[in-house]
PDB file of N, CA and C in Angstrom:
ATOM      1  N   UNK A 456     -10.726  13.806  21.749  1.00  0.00           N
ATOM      2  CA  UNK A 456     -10.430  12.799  20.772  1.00  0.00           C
ATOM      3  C   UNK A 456      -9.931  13.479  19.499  1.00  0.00           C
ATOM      4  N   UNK A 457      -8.915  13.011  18.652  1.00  0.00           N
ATOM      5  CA  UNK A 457      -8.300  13.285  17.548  1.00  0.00           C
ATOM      6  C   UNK A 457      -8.861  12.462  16.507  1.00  0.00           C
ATOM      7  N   UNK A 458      -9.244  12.984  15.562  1.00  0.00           N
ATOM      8  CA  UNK A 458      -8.953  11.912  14.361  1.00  0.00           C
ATOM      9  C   UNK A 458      -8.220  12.192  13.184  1.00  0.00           C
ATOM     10  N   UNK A 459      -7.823  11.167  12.634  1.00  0.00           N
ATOM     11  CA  UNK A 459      -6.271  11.418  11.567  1.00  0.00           C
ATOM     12  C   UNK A 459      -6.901  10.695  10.557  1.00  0.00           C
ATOM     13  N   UNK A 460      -6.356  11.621   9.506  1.00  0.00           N
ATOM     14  CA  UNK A 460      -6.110  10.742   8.126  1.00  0.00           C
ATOM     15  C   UNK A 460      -4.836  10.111   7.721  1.00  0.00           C
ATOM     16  N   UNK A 461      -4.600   8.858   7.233  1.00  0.00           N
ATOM     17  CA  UNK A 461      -3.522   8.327   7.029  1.00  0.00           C
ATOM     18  C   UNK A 461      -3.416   7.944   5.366  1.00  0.00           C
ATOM     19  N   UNK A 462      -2.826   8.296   4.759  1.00  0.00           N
ATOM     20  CA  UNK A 462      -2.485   8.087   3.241  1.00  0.00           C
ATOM     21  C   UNK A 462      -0.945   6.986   2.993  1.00  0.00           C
ATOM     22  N   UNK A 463      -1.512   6.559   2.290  1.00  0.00           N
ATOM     23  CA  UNK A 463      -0.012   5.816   1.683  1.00  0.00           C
ATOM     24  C   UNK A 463       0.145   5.942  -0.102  1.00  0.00           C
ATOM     25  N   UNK A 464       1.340   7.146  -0.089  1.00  0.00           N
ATOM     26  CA  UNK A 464       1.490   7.650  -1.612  1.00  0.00           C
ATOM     27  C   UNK A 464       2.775   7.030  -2.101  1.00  0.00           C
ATOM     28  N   UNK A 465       2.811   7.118  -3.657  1.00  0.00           N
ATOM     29  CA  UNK A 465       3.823   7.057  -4.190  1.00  0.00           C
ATOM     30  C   UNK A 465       3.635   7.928  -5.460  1.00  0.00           C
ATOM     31  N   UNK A 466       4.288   8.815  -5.929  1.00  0.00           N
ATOM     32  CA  UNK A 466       4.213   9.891  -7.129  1.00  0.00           C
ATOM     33  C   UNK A 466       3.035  10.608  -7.139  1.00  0.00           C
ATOM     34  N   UNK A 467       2.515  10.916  -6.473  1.00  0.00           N
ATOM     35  CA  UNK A 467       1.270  11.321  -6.457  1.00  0.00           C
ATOM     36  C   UNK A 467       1.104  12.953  -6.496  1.00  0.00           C
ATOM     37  N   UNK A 468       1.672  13.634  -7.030  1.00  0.00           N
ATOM     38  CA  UNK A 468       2.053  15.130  -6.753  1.00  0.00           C
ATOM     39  C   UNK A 468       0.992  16.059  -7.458  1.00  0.00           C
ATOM     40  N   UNK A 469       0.414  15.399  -8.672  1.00  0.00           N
ATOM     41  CA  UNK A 469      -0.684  16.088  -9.375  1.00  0.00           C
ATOM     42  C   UNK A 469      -1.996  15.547  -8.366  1.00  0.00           C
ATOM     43  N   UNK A 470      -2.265  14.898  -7.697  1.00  0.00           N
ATOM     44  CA  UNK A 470      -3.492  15.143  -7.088  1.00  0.00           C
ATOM     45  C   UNK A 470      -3.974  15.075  -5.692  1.00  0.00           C
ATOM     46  N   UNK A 471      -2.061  15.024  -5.444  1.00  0.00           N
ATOM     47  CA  UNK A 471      -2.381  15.184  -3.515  1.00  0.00           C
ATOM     48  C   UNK A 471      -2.338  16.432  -2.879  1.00  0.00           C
ATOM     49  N   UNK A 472      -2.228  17.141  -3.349  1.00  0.00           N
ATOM     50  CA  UNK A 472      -2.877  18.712  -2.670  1.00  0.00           C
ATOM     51  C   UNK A 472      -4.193  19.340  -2.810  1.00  0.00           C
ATOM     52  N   UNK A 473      -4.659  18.647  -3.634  1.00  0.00           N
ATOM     53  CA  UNK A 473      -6.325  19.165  -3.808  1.00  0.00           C
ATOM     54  C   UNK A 473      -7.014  17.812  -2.843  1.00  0.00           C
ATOM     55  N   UNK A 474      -6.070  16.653  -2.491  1.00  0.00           N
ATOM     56  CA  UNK A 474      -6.896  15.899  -1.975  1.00  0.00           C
ATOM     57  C   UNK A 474      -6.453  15.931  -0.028  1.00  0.00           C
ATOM     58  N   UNK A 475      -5.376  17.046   0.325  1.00  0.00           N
ATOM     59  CA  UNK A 475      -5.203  17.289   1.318  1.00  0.00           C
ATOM     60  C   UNK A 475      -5.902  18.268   2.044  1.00  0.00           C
ATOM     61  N   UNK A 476      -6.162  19.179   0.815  1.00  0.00           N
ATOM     62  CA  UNK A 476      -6.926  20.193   1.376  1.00  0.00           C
ATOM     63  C   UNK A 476      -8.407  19.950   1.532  1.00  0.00           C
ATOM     64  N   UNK A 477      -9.208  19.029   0.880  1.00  0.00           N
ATOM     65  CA  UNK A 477     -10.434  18.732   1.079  1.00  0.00           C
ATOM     66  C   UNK A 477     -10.326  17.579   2.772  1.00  0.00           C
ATOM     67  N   UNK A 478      -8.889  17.020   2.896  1.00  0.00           N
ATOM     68  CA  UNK A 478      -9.074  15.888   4.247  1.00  0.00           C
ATOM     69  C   UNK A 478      -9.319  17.091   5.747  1.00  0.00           C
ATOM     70  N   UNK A 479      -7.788  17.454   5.555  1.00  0.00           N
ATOM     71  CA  UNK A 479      -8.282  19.083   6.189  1.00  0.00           C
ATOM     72  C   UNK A 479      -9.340  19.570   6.562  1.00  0.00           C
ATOM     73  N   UNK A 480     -10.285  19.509   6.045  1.00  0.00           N
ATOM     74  CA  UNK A 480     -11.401  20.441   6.844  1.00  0.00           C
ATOM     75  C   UNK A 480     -12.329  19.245   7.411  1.00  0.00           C
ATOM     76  N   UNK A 481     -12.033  17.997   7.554  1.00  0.00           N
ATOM     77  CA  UNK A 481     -12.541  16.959   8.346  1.00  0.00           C
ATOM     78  C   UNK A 481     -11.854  16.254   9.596  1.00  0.00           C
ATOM     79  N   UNK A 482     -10.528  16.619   9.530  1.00  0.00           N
ATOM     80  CA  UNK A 482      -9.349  15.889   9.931  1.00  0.00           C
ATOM     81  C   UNK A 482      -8.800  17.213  11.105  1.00  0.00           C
ATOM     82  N   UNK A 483      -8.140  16.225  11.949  1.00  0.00           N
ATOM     83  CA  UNK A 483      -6.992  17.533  13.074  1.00  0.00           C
ATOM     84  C   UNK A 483      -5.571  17.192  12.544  1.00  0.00           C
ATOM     85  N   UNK A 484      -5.148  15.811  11.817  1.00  0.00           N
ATOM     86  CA  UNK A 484      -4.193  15.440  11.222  1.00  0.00           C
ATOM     87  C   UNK A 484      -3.891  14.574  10.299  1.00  0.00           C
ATOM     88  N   UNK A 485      -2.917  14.892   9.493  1.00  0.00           N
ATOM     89  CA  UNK A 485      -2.914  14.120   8.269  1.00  0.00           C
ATOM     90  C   UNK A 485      -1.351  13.279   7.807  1.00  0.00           C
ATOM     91  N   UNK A 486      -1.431  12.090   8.104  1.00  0.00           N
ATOM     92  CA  UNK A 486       0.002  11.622   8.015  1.00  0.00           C
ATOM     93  C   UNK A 486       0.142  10.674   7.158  1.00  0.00           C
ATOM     94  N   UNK A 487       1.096  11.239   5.938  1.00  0.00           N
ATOM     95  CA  UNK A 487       1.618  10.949   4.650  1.00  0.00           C
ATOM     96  C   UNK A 487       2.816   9.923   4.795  1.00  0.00           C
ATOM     97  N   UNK A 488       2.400   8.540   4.489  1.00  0.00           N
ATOM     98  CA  UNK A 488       3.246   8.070   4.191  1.00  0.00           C
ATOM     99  C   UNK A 488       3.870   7.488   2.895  1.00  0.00           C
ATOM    100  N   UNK A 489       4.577   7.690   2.579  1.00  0.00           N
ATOM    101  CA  UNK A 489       5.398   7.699   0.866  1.00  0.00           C
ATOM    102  C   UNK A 489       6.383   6.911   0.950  1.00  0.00           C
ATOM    103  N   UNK A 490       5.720   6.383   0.265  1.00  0.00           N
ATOM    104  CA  UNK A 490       6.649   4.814  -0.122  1.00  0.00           C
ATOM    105  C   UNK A 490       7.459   4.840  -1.652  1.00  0.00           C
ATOM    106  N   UNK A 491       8.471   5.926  -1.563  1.00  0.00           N
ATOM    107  CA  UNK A 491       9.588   6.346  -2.655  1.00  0.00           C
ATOM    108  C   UNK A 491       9.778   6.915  -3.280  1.00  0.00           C
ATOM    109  N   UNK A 492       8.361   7.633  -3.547  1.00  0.00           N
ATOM    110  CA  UNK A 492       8.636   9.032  -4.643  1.00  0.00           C
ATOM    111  C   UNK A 492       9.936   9.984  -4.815  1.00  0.00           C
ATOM    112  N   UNK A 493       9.485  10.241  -6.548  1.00  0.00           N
ATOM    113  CA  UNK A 493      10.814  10.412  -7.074  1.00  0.00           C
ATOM    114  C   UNK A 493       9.999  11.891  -7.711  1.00  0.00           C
ATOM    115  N   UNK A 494       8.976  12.241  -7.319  1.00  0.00           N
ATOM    116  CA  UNK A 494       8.745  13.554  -8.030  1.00  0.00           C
ATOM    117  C   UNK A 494       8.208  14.197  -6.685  1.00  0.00           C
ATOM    118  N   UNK A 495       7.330  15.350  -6.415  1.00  0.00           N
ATOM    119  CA  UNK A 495       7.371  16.167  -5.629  1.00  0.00           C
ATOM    120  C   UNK A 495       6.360  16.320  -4.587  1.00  0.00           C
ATOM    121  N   UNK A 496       5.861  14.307  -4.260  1.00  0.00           N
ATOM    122  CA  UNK A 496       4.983  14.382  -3.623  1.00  0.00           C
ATOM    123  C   UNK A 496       5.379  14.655  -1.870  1.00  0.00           C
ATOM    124  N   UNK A 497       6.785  14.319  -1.678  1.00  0.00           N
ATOM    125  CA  UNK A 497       6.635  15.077   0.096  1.00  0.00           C
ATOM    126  C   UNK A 497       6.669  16.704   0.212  1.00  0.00           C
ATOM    127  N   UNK A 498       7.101  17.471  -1.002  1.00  0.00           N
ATOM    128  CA  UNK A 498       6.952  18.811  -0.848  1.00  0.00           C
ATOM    129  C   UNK A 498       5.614  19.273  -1.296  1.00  0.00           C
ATOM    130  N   UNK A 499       4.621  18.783  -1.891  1.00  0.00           N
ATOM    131  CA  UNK A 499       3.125  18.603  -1.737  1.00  0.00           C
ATOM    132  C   UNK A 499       2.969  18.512  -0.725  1.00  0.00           C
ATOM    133  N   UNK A 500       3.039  17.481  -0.093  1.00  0.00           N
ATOM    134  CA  UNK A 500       2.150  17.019   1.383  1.00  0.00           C
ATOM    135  C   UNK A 500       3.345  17.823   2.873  1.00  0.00           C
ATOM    136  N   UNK A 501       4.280  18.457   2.750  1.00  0.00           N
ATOM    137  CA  UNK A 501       4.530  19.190   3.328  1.00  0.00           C
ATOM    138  C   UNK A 501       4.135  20.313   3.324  1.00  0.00           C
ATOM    139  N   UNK A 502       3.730  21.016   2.140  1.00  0.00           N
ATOM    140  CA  UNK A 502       3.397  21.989   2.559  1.00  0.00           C
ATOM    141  C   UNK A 502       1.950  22.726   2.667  1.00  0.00           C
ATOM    142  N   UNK A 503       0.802  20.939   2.948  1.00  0.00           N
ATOM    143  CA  UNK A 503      -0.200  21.272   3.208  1.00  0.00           C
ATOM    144  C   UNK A 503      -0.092  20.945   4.590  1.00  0.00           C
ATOM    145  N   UNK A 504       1.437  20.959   5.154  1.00  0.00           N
ATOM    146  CA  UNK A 504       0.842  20.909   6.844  1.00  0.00           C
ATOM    147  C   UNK A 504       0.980  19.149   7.421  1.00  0.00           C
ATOM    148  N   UNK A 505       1.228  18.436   6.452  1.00  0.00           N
ATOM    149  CA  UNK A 505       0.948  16.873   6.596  1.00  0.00           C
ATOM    150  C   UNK A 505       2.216  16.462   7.460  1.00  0.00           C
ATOM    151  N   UNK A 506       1.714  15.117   8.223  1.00  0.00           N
ATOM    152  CA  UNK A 506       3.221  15.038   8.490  1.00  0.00           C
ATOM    153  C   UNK A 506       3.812  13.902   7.996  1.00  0.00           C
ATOM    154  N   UNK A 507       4.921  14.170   7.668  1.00  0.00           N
ATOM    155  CA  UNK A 507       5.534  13.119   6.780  1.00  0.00           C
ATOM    156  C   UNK A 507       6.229  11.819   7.039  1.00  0.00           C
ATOM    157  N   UNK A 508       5.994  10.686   6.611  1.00  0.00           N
ATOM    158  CA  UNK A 508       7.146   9.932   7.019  1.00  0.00           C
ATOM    159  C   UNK A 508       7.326   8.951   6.194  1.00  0.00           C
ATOM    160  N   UNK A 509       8.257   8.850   5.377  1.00  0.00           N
ATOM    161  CA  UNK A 509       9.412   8.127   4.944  1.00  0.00           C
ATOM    162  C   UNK A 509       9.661   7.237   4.814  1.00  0.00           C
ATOM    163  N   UNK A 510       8.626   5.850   4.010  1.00  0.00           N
ATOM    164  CA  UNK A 510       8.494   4.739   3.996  1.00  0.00           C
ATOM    165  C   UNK A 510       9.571   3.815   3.149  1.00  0.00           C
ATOM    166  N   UNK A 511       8.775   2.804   2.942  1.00  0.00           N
ATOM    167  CA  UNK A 511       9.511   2.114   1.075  1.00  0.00           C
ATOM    168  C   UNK A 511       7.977   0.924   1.235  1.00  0.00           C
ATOM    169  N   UNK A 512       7.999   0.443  -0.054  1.00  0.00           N
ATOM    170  CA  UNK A 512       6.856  -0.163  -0.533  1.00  0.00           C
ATOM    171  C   UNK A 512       7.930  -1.585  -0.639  1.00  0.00           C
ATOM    172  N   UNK A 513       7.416  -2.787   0.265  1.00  0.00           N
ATOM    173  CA  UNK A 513       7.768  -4.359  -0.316  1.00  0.00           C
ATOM    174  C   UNK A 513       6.983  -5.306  -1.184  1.00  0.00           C
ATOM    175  N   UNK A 514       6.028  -4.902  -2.038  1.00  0.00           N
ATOM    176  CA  UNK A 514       5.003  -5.562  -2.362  1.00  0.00           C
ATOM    177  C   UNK A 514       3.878  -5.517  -1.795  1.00  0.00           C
ATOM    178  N   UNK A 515       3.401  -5.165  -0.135  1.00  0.00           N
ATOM    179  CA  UNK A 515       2.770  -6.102   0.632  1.00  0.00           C
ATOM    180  C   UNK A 515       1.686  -4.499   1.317  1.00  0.00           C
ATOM    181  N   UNK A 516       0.740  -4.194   0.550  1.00  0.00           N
ATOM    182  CA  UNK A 516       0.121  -3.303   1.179  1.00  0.00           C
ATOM    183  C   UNK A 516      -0.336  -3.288   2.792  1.00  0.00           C
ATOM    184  N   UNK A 517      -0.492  -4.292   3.836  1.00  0.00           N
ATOM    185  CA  UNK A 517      -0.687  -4.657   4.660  1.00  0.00           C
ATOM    186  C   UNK A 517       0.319  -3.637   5.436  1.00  0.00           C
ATOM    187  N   UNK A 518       1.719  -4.005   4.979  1.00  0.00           N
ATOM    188  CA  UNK A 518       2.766  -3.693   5.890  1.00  0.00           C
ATOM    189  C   UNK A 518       3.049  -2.290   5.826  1.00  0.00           C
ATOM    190  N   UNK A 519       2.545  -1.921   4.210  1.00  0.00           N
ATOM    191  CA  UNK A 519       2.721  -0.653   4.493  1.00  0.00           C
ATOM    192  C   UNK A 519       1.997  -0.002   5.297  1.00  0.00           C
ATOM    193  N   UNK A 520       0.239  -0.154   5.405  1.00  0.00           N
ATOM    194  CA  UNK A 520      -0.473  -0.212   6.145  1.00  0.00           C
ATOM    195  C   UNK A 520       0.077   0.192   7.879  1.00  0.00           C
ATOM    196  N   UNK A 521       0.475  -1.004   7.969  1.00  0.00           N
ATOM    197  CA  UNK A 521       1.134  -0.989   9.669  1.00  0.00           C
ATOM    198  C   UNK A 521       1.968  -0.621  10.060  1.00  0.00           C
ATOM    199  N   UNK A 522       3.046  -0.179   8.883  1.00  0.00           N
ATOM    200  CA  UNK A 522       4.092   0.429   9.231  1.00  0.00           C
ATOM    201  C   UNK A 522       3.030   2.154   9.532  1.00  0.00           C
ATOM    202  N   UNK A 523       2.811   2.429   8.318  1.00  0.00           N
ATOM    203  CA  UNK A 523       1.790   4.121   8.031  1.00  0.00           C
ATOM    204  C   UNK A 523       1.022   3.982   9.762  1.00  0.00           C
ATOM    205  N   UNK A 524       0.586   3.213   9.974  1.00  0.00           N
ATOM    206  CA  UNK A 524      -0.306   3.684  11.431  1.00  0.00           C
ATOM    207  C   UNK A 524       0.636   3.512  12.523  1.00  0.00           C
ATOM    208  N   UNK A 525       1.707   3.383  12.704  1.00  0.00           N
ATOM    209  CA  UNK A 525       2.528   3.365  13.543  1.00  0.00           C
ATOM    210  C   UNK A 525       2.871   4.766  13.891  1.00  0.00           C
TER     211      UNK A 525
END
């Protein structure tokens, strides 16, 4: 069995690497989803290993939600 952490960021670059590296030592994977950032949060969460993917935010946390666990 695997278990994953799933995040849904936007600008988050000052405090998502101290908060990747603490998921990390609980987690086998960690998948970042970023809904538009414009500062340096996928090269943060890339290069703690995360895997990335490439959202957009409609208002509707739900969807981001379901889109992120997809």
């Amino acid at each position: 069995m695997k278990l994953s952490a799933c995040l849904i960021v936007k600008d988050e670059e000052g405090v998502l690497g101290e908060c990747l590296q603490a998921l990390s030592a609980v987690v086998d994977e960690i998948v970042v989803y970023d809904t538009g950032s414009t500062d340096a949060t996928v090269d943060v969460a890339t290069a703690h290993g995360a895997v990335v993917v490439q959202g957009y935010w409609n208002e509707n946390f739900a969807d981001a939600r379901n889109r992120a666990l997809e």
